[in-house]
Amino acid sequence: MSQTLRVRVYYDLASTLCYVAHRALQRSEGPIAALGIELAFTPLDLCRLVGGFRAGAEVDERRRQNAARVAEELAVEVRVPRAWPHGRALAATALLAEPLGRGASWRERAFSAVFEEGLLDADANVAACLAREISLELTPDAIEGALPLLDQQ
């Protein structure tokens, strides 16, 4: 009897490289599952965890070029933002979506909003509107209430 290996995947919905990895992992879902590997996605806030990232701050051109290069190497189309997106409310929404079985749908919607549609500033109201688009009914108050959970990741 084979066992499933659970691999935790940390991601930031405001990170271009996390978006690129998201798209690359989507293409590999079948082969990964066939190996008996289950991916467990966990949102985090890189602005809080790593120096050099601040929501709303201009992204250094070298970093933008590096993200574009990685995306090109992995054949992922991406709109690399000039400023680091405000993604805490999106990440808090991800924490709420996962136990409801809506994590994958939410990651897709949030990543698309930021890196395909150009959304740079998402507060709890914006996150709640995006969540409704995937039939995930969350109030802005519930999303704001989940923000402290990000700091425990």
Tab-separated table of N, CA and C in Angstrom:
chain	number	residue	atom	x	y	z
A	1	MET	N	0.837	-1.177	0.000
A	1	MET	CA	0.000	0.000	0.000
A	1	MET	C	0.883	1.242	0.000
A	2	SER	N	0.656	2.119	-0.954
A	2	SER	CA	1.484	3.324	-1.019
A	2	SER	C	0.866	4.426	-0.162
A	3	GLN	N	1.712	5.230	0.393
A	3	GLN	CA	1.264	6.346	1.213
A	3	GLN	C	1.416	7.639	0.431
A	4	THR	N	0.591	8.600	0.753
A	4	THR	CA	0.674	9.903	0.137
A	4	THR	C	1.693	10.746	0.890
A	5	LEU	N	2.559	11.375	0.157
A	5	LEU	CA	3.522	12.306	0.718
A	5	LEU	C	2.920	13.695	0.603
A	6	ARG	N	2.774	14.355	1.730
A	6	ARG	CA	2.199	15.700	1.738
A	6	ARG	C	3.325	16.717	1.782
A	7	VAL	N	3.352	17.592	0.778
A	7	VAL	CA	4.388	18.616	0.666
A	7	VAL	C	3.740	19.989	0.832
A	8	ARG	N	4.206	20.735	1.801
A	8	ARG	CA	3.674	22.068	2.034
A	8	ARG	C	4.296	23.047	1.036
A	9	VAL	N	3.442	23.839	0.398
A	9	VAL	CA	3.874	24.855	-0.563
A	9	VAL	C	3.472	26.213	-0.001
A	10	TYR	N	4.457	27.006	0.377
A	10	TYR	CA	4.200	28.358	0.866
A	10	TYR	C	4.194	29.308	-0.315
A	11	TYR	N	3.295	30.286	-0.280
A	11	TYR	CA	3.206	31.236	-1.389
A	11	TYR	C	2.709	32.584	-0.883
A	12	ASP	N	3.062	33.620	-1.620
A	12	ASP	CA	2.583	34.974	-1.354
A	12	ASP	C	1.849	35.434	-2.602
A	13	LEU	N	0.593	35.814	-2.453
A	13	LEU	CA	-0.218	36.242	-3.599
A	13	LEU	C	0.249	37.566	-4.185
A	14	ALA	N	1.231	38.207	-3.555
A	14	ALA	CA	1.790	39.449	-4.081
A	14	ALA	C	3.148	39.231	-4.751
A	15	SER	N	3.623	38.005	-4.802
A	15	SER	CA	4.948	37.696	-5.343
A	15	SER	C	4.862	37.190	-6.786
A	16	THR	N	5.582	37.869	-7.670
A	16	THR	CA	5.604	37.446	-9.071
A	16	THR	C	6.166	36.041	-9.205
A	17	LEU	N	7.226	35.735	-8.481
A	17	LEU	CA	7.813	34.397	-8.586
A	17	LEU	C	6.863	33.323	-8.043
A	18	CYS	N	6.075	33.652	-7.035
A	18	CYS	CA	5.069	32.691	-6.550
A	18	CYS	C	3.990	32.477	-7.605
A	19	TYR	N	3.615	33.531	-8.318
A	19	TYR	CA	2.648	33.377	-9.407
A	19	TYR	C	3.207	32.461	-10.488
A	20	VAL	N	4.462	32.673	-10.857
A	20	VAL	CA	5.096	31.846	-11.884
A	20	VAL	C	5.132	30.390	-11.417
A	21	ALA	N	5.494	30.160	-10.160
A	21	ALA	CA	5.519	28.794	-9.621
A	21	ALA	C	4.109	28.196	-9.623
A	22	HIS	N	3.109	29.007	-9.302
A	22	HIS	CA	1.714	28.555	-9.330
A	22	HIS	C	1.352	28.023	-10.713
A	23	ARG	N	1.687	28.773	-11.750
A	23	ARG	CA	1.375	28.348	-13.118
A	23	ARG	C	2.173	27.095	-13.495
A	24	ALA	N	3.439	27.040	-13.111
A	24	ALA	CA	4.258	25.864	-13.436
A	24	ALA	C	3.735	24.626	-12.703
A	25	LEU	N	3.325	24.778	-11.455
A	25	LEU	CA	2.778	23.648	-10.704
A	25	LEU	C	1.450	23.176	-11.282
A	26	GLN	N	0.654	24.100	-11.798
A	26	GLN	CA	-0.611	23.702	-12.429
A	26	GLN	C	-0.360	22.736	-13.582
A	27	ARG	N	0.667	23.008	-14.357
A	27	ARG	CA	0.987	22.137	-15.497
A	27	ARG	C	1.468	20.770	-15.030
A	28	SER	N	1.955	20.683	-13.809
A	28	SER	CA	2.535	19.441	-13.292
A	28	SER	C	1.620	18.697	-12.335
A	29	GLU	N	0.397	19.171	-12.157
A	29	GLU	CA	-0.501	18.551	-11.172
A	29	GLU	C	-0.667	17.049	-11.378
A	30	GLY	N	-0.917	16.623	-12.603
A	30	GLY	CA	-1.121	15.196	-12.884
A	30	GLY	C	0.074	14.354	-12.520
A	31	PRO	N	1.259	14.677	-13.040
A	31	PRO	CA	2.446	13.888	-12.698
A	31	PRO	C	2.771	13.905	-11.201
A	32	ILE	N	2.530	15.037	-10.540
A	32	ILE	CA	2.795	15.119	-9.098
A	32	ILE	C	1.856	14.175	-8.352
A	33	ALA	N	0.579	14.209	-8.690
A	33	ALA	CA	-0.406	13.330	-8.045
A	33	ALA	C	-0.100	11.865	-8.334
A	34	ALA	N	0.352	11.571	-9.560
A	34	ALA	CA	0.666	10.186	-9.924
A	34	ALA	C	1.816	9.627	-9.085
A	35	LEU	N	2.662	10.506	-8.591
A	35	LEU	CA	3.766	10.081	-7.725
A	35	LEU	C	3.323	9.893	-6.273
A	36	GLY	N	2.045	10.154	-5.993
A	36	GLY	CA	1.550	10.026	-4.627
A	36	GLY	C	1.886	11.227	-3.766
A	37	ILE	N	2.039	12.378	-4.409
A	37	ILE	CA	2.375	13.601	-3.688
A	37	ILE	C	1.153	14.505	-3.649
A	38	GLU	N	0.825	14.961	-2.458
A	38	GLU	CA	-0.263	15.917	-2.275
A	38	GLU	C	0.357	17.260	-1.891
A	39	LEU	N	0.003	18.307	-2.615
A	39	LEU	CA	0.508	19.642	-2.308
A	39	LEU	C	-0.464	20.330	-1.364
A	40	ALA	N	0.063	20.820	-0.251
A	40	ALA	CA	-0.739	21.535	0.750
A	40	ALA	C	-0.292	22.996	0.719
A	41	PHE	N	-1.146	23.864	0.241
A	41	PHE	CA	-0.791	25.263	0.029
A	41	PHE	C	-1.058	26.091	1.278
A	42	THR	N	-0.086	26.944	1.616
A	42	THR	CA	-0.190	27.816	2.778
A	42	THR	C	0.258	29.221	2.388
A	43	PRO	N	-0.647	30.204	2.534
A	43	PRO	CA	-0.264	31.577	2.209
A	43	PRO	C	0.621	32.175	3.297
A	44	LEU	N	1.446	33.107	2.887
A	44	LEU	CA	2.264	33.844	3.834
A	44	LEU	C	2.424	35.278	3.343
A	45	ASP	N	3.006	36.094	4.177
A	45	ASP	CA	3.224	37.506	3.874
A	45	ASP	C	4.725	37.773	3.850
A	46	LEU	N	5.290	37.805	2.645
A	46	LEU	CA	6.737	38.023	2.515
A	46	LEU	C	7.165	39.386	3.044
A	47	CYS	N	6.292	40.383	2.957
A	47	CYS	CA	6.636	41.705	3.480
A	47	CYS	C	6.963	41.631	4.967
A	48	ARG	N	6.253	40.792	5.680
A	48	ARG	CA	6.487	40.644	7.121
A	48	ARG	C	7.703	39.759	7.409
A	49	LEU	N	7.917	38.768	6.560
A	49	LEU	CA	8.943	37.766	6.847
A	49	LEU	C	10.336	38.093	6.323
A	50	VAL	N	10.401	38.842	5.230
A	50	VAL	CA	11.682	39.052	4.558
A	50	VAL	C	11.923	40.548	4.363
A	51	GLY	N	13.093	40.987	4.669
A	51	GLY	CA	13.427	42.389	4.425
A	51	GLY	C	13.500	42.683	2.937
A	52	GLY	N	13.285	43.938	2.593
A	52	GLY	CA	13.397	44.340	1.189
A	52	GLY	C	12.083	44.335	0.434
A	53	PHE	N	11.006	43.891	1.070
A	53	PHE	CA	9.690	43.897	0.435
A	53	PHE	C	8.763	44.751	1.289
A	54	ARG	N	8.120	45.728	0.663
A	54	ARG	CA	7.162	46.568	1.371
A	54	ARG	C	6.005	46.845	0.428
A	55	ALA	N	4.801	46.538	0.870
A	55	ALA	CA	3.623	46.750	0.032
A	55	ALA	C	3.562	48.188	-0.459
A	56	GLY	N	3.360	48.343	-1.746
A	56	GLY	CA	3.275	49.661	-2.359
A	56	GLY	C	4.602	50.232	-2.811
A	57	ALA	N	5.716	49.642	-2.354
A	57	ALA	CA	7.040	50.146	-2.727
A	57	ALA	C	7.383	49.735	-4.156
A	58	GLU	N	8.126	50.570	-4.829
A	58	GLU	CA	8.559	50.254	-6.183
A	58	GLU	C	9.497	49.050	-6.149
A	59	VAL	N	9.285	48.135	-7.077
A	59	VAL	CA	10.125	46.948	-7.181
A	59	VAL	C	11.367	47.310	-7.982
A	60	ASP	N	12.521	46.988	-7.443
A	60	ASP	CA	13.791	47.244	-8.114
A	60	ASP	C	13.776	46.635	-9.516
A	61	GLU	N	14.287	47.351	-10.480
A	61	GLU	CA	14.251	46.894	-11.874
A	61	GLU	C	14.970	45.551	-12.065
A	62	ARG	N	16.043	45.319	-11.327
A	62	ARG	CA	16.741	44.027	-11.437
A	62	ARG	C	15.837	42.875	-10.995
A	63	ARG	N	15.065	43.095	-9.944
A	63	ARG	CA	14.134	42.066	-9.478
A	63	ARG	C	13.028	41.837	-10.508
A	64	ARG	N	12.540	42.925	-11.089
A	64	ARG	CA	11.494	42.798	-12.111
A	64	ARG	C	12.024	42.004	-13.304
A	65	GLN	N	13.246	42.328	-13.737
A	65	GLN	CA	13.847	41.621	-14.874
A	65	GLN	C	14.086	40.153	-14.538
A	66	ASN	N	14.503	39.868	-13.307
A	66	ASN	CA	14.728	38.480	-12.908
A	66	ASN	C	13.411	37.695	-12.933
A	67	ALA	N	12.352	38.293	-12.398
A	67	ALA	CA	11.053	37.619	-12.402
A	67	ALA	C	10.590	37.370	-13.834
A	68	ALA	N	10.787	38.344	-14.709
A	68	ALA	CA	10.394	38.187	-16.116
A	68	ALA	C	11.215	37.087	-16.784
A	69	ARG	N	12.496	37.005	-16.447
A	69	ARG	CA	13.368	35.966	-17.019
A	69	ARG	C	12.930	34.577	-16.577
A	70	VAL	N	12.640	34.418	-15.284
A	70	VAL	CA	12.192	33.125	-14.770
A	70	VAL	C	10.869	32.742	-15.429
A	71	ALA	N	9.963	33.710	-15.544
A	71	ALA	CA	8.672	33.443	-16.188
A	71	ALA	C	8.870	32.989	-17.633
A	72	GLU	N	9.757	33.652	-18.340
A	72	GLU	CA	10.016	33.276	-19.736
A	72	GLU	C	10.611	31.873	-19.818
A	73	GLU	N	11.557	31.563	-18.933
A	73	GLU	CA	12.177	30.230	-18.938
A	73	GLU	C	11.157	29.130	-18.667
A	74	LEU	N	10.128	29.450	-17.884
A	74	LEU	CA	9.098	28.460	-17.553
A	74	LEU	C	7.858	28.605	-18.439
A	75	ALA	N	7.965	29.445	-19.462
A	75	ALA	CA	6.876	29.661	-20.420
A	75	ALA	C	5.582	30.097	-19.734
A	76	VAL	N	5.724	31.061	-18.826
A	76	VAL	CA	4.575	31.615	-18.111
A	76	VAL	C	4.453	33.090	-18.477
A	77	GLU	N	3.301	33.478	-18.975
A	77	GLU	CA	3.051	34.886	-19.253
A	77	GLU	C	2.666	35.572	-17.954
A	78	VAL	N	3.259	36.729	-17.708
A	78	VAL	CA	2.989	37.453	-16.466
A	78	VAL	C	3.155	38.949	-16.703
A	79	ARG	N	2.344	39.701	-16.010
A	79	ARG	CA	2.480	41.161	-15.962
A	79	ARG	C	3.234	41.446	-14.670
A	80	VAL	N	4.517	41.783	-14.772
A	80	VAL	CA	5.334	42.031	-13.583
A	80	VAL	C	5.018	43.442	-13.080
A	81	PRO	N	4.473	43.559	-11.888
A	81	PRO	CA	4.103	44.887	-11.391
A	81	PRO	C	5.318	45.752	-11.079
A	82	ARG	N	5.139	47.043	-11.218
A	82	ARG	CA	6.212	47.998	-10.898
A	82	ARG	C	6.307	48.239	-9.399
A	83	ALA	N	5.203	47.969	-8.676
A	83	ALA	CA	5.185	48.124	-7.218
A	83	ALA	C	4.753	46.804	-6.598
A	84	TRP	N	5.231	46.560	-5.365
A	84	TRP	CA	4.856	45.343	-4.650
A	84	TRP	C	3.385	45.460	-4.275
A	85	PRO	N	2.538	44.528	-4.734
A	85	PRO	CA	1.101	44.616	-4.451
A	85	PRO	C	0.783	44.510	-2.957
A	86	HIS	N	-0.341	45.104	-2.572
A	86	HIS	CA	-0.875	44.957	-1.216
A	86	HIS	C	-1.648	43.648	-1.199
A	87	GLY	N	-1.085	42.618	-0.599
A	87	GLY	CA	-1.682	41.293	-0.694
A	87	GLY	C	-2.134	40.662	0.602
A	88	ARG	N	-2.050	41.383	1.737
A	88	ARG	CA	-2.417	40.762	3.018
A	88	ARG	C	-3.866	40.309	3.047
A	89	ALA	N	-4.781	41.121	2.537
A	89	ALA	CA	-6.199	40.728	2.548
A	89	ALA	C	-6.428	39.516	1.650
A	90	LEU	N	-5.678	39.439	0.550
A	90	LEU	CA	-5.791	38.274	-0.333
A	90	LEU	C	-5.296	37.018	0.384
A	91	ALA	N	-4.188	37.153	1.114
A	91	ALA	CA	-3.641	36.009	1.856
A	91	ALA	C	-4.582	35.595	2.991
A	92	ALA	N	-5.176	36.566	3.671
A	92	ALA	CA	-6.123	36.255	4.739
A	92	ALA	C	-7.331	35.515	4.166
A	93	THR	N	-7.774	35.926	2.991
A	93	THR	CA	-8.887	35.252	2.332
A	93	THR	C	-8.501	33.817	1.991
A	94	ALA	N	-7.257	33.610	1.590
A	94	ALA	CA	-6.780	32.252	1.292
A	94	ALA	C	-6.863	31.368	2.535
A	95	LEU	N	-6.516	31.925	3.694
A	95	LEU	CA	-6.605	31.149	4.933
A	95	LEU	C	-8.047	30.721	5.223
A	96	LEU	N	-8.998	31.558	4.857
A	96	LEU	CA	-10.413	31.232	5.070
A	96	LEU	C	-10.934	30.284	3.994
A	97	ALA	N	-10.427	30.407	2.785
A	97	ALA	CA	-10.919	29.606	1.658
A	97	ALA	C	-10.482	28.147	1.746
A	98	GLU	N	-9.289	27.905	2.237
A	98	GLU	CA	-8.732	26.546	2.239
A	98	GLU	C	-9.603	25.543	2.998
A	99	PRO	N	-9.983	25.823	4.253
A	99	PRO	CA	-10.798	24.823	4.964
A	99	PRO	C	-12.202	24.659	4.385
A	100	LEU	N	-12.623	25.602	3.544
A	100	LEU	CA	-13.928	25.497	2.887
A	100	LEU	C	-13.838	24.735	1.560
A	101	GLY	N	-12.635	24.221	1.265
A	101	GLY	CA	-12.435	23.490	0.015
A	101	GLY	C	-12.352	24.398	-1.199
A	102	ARG	N	-12.065	25.677	-0.989
A	102	ARG	CA	-12.032	26.648	-2.084
A	102	ARG	C	-10.645	27.256	-2.288
A	103	GLY	N	-9.634	26.652	-1.688
A	103	GLY	CA	-8.283	27.196	-1.780
A	103	GLY	C	-7.772	27.313	-3.201
A	104	ALA	N	-7.926	26.261	-4.001
A	104	ALA	CA	-7.418	26.286	-5.381
A	104	ALA	C	-8.138	27.346	-6.205
A	105	SER	N	-9.451	27.426	-6.064
A	105	SER	CA	-10.210	28.434	-6.808
A	105	SER	C	-9.789	29.834	-6.392
A	106	TRP	N	-9.565	30.023	-5.089
A	106	TRP	CA	-9.161	31.344	-4.610
A	106	TRP	C	-7.763	31.710	-5.100
A	107	ARG	N	-6.817	30.779	-5.021
A	107	ARG	CA	-5.463	31.088	-5.513
A	107	ARG	C	-5.524	31.503	-6.977
A	108	GLU	N	-6.294	30.779	-7.763
A	108	GLU	CA	-6.411	31.106	-9.182
A	108	GLU	C	-6.983	32.514	-9.368
A	109	ARG	N	-8.068	32.818	-8.653
A	109	ARG	CA	-8.710	34.120	-8.831
A	109	ARG	C	-7.806	35.252	-8.357
A	110	ALA	N	-7.193	35.090	-7.196
A	110	ALA	CA	-6.349	36.148	-6.643
A	110	ALA	C	-5.083	36.357	-7.486
A	111	PHE	N	-4.409	35.271	-7.843
A	111	PHE	CA	-3.212	35.411	-8.684
A	111	PHE	C	-3.562	36.060	-10.021
A	112	SER	N	-4.673	35.660	-10.623
A	112	SER	CA	-5.079	36.252	-11.905
A	112	SER	C	-5.343	37.744	-11.758
A	113	ALA	N	-6.017	38.123	-10.669
A	113	ALA	CA	-6.323	39.536	-10.450
A	113	ALA	C	-5.056	40.372	-10.373
A	114	VAL	N	-4.054	39.858	-9.690
A	114	VAL	CA	-2.819	40.624	-9.493
A	114	VAL	C	-1.924	40.580	-10.730
A	115	PHE	N	-1.654	39.389	-11.253
A	115	PHE	CA	-0.605	39.255	-12.266
A	115	PHE	C	-1.099	39.177	-13.706
A	116	GLU	N	-2.406	39.156	-13.888
A	116	GLU	CA	-2.943	39.210	-15.244
A	116	GLU	C	-3.781	40.468	-15.457
A	117	GLU	N	-4.473	40.889	-14.391
A	117	GLU	CA	-5.350	42.050	-14.495
A	117	GLU	C	-4.731	43.322	-13.924
A	118	GLY	N	-3.634	43.206	-13.196
A	118	GLY	CA	-2.923	44.378	-12.694
A	118	GLY	C	-3.412	44.946	-11.377
A	119	LEU	N	-4.143	44.175	-10.577
A	119	LEU	CA	-4.598	44.645	-9.275
A	119	LEU	C	-3.403	44.844	-8.350
A	120	LEU	N	-3.261	46.046	-7.789
A	120	LEU	CA	-2.130	46.311	-6.902
A	120	LEU	C	-2.527	46.604	-5.470
A	121	ASP	N	-3.770	46.974	-5.244
A	121	ASP	CA	-4.185	47.373	-3.903
A	121	ASP	C	-5.474	46.657	-3.537
A	122	ALA	N	-5.358	45.596	-2.755
A	122	ALA	CA	-6.530	44.802	-2.381
A	122	ALA	C	-6.729	44.863	-0.875
A	123	ASP	N	-7.772	45.560	-0.454
A	123	ASP	CA	-8.140	45.538	0.949
A	123	ASP	C	-9.206	44.459	1.157
A	124	ALA	N	-9.775	44.391	2.350
A	124	ALA	CA	-10.756	43.341	2.649
A	124	ALA	C	-11.997	43.469	1.774
A	125	ASN	N	-12.391	44.684	1.417
A	125	ASN	CA	-13.562	44.868	0.549
A	125	ASN	C	-13.299	44.310	-0.844
A	126	VAL	N	-12.138	44.597	-1.393
A	126	VAL	CA	-11.773	44.078	-2.718
A	126	VAL	C	-11.685	42.559	-2.668
A	127	ALA	N	-11.050	42.027	-1.623
A	127	ALA	CA	-10.925	40.566	-1.494
A	127	ALA	C	-12.303	39.919	-1.407
A	128	ALA	N	-13.230	40.532	-0.669
A	128	ALA	CA	-14.585	39.976	-0.552
A	128	ALA	C	-15.290	39.974	-1.907
A	129	CYS	N	-15.097	41.028	-2.698
A	129	CYS	CA	-15.696	41.088	-4.048
A	129	CYS	C	-15.121	39.996	-4.942
A	130	LEU	N	-13.803	39.824	-4.907
A	130	LEU	CA	-13.176	38.772	-5.708
A	130	LEU	C	-13.659	37.389	-5.256
A	131	ALA	N	-13.805	37.217	-3.951
A	131	ALA	CA	-14.265	35.928	-3.421
A	131	ALA	C	-15.673	35.615	-3.927
A	132	ARG	N	-16.529	36.621	-3.984
A	132	ARG	CA	-17.884	36.390	-4.486
A	132	ARG	C	-17.879	35.906	-5.932
A	133	GLU	N	-16.875	36.329	-6.696
A	133	GLU	CA	-16.770	35.896	-8.095
A	133	GLU	C	-16.592	34.389	-8.218
A	134	ILE	N	-16.080	33.757	-7.180
A	134	ILE	CA	-15.915	32.293	-7.205
A	134	ILE	C	-16.899	31.630	-6.238
A	135	SER	N	-17.986	32.345	-5.956
A	135	SER	CA	-19.053	31.848	-5.065
A	135	SER	C	-18.550	31.548	-3.662
A	136	LEU	N	-17.637	32.350	-3.193
A	136	LEU	CA	-17.120	32.239	-1.833
A	136	LEU	C	-17.625	33.464	-1.077
A	137	GLU	N	-18.592	33.248	-0.220
A	137	GLU	CA	-19.234	34.361	0.494
A	137	GLU	C	-18.496	34.646	1.793
A	138	LEU	N	-17.657	35.666	1.764
A	138	LEU	CA	-16.921	36.109	2.945
A	138	LEU	C	-17.140	37.608	3.111
A	139	THR	N	-17.334	38.035	4.327
A	139	THR	CA	-17.508	39.466	4.572
A	139	THR	C	-16.144	40.121	4.756
A	140	PRO	N	-16.068	41.417	4.489
A	140	PRO	CA	-14.809	42.127	4.775
A	140	PRO	C	-14.391	41.973	6.241
A	141	ASP	N	-15.365	41.953	7.162
A	141	ASP	CA	-15.033	41.782	8.584
A	141	ASP	C	-14.384	40.425	8.849
A	142	ALA	N	-14.886	39.379	8.198
A	142	ALA	CA	-14.295	38.045	8.372
A	142	ALA	C	-12.866	38.026	7.843
A	143	ILE	N	-12.649	38.676	6.711
A	143	ILE	CA	-11.301	38.725	6.120
A	143	ILE	C	-10.360	39.506	7.032
A	144	GLU	N	-10.823	40.646	7.526
A	144	GLU	CA	-9.984	41.430	8.446
A	144	GLU	C	-9.696	40.643	9.720
A	145	GLY	N	-10.681	39.852	10.169
A	145	GLY	CA	-10.477	39.028	11.353
A	145	GLY	C	-9.429	37.941	11.157
A	146	ALA	N	-9.198	37.537	9.903
A	146	ALA	CA	-8.199	36.504	9.604
A	146	ALA	C	-6.795	37.077	9.432
A	147	LEU	N	-6.675	38.395	9.329
A	147	LEU	CA	-5.350	38.996	9.125
A	147	LEU	C	-4.330	38.592	10.201
A	148	PRO	N	-4.687	38.580	11.496
A	148	PRO	CA	-3.701	38.163	12.502
A	148	PRO	C	-3.201	36.730	12.324
A	149	LEU	N	-4.007	35.875	11.682
A	149	LEU	CA	-3.576	34.497	11.446
A	149	LEU	C	-2.359	34.429	10.526
A	150	LEU	N	-2.218	35.423	9.654
A	150	LEU	CA	-1.042	35.461	8.766
A	150	LEU	C	0.249	35.570	9.565
A	151	ASP	N	0.179	36.287	10.656
A	151	ASP	CA	1.382	36.491	11.460
A	151	ASP	C	1.793	35.237	12.223
A	152	GLN	N	0.918	34.234	12.226
A	152	GLN	CA	1.228	32.971	12.884
A	152	GLN	C	1.803	31.956	11.918
A	153	GLN	N	1.863	32.277	10.643
A	153	GLN	CA	2.375	31.351	9.616
A	153	GLN	C	3.877	31.281	9.696
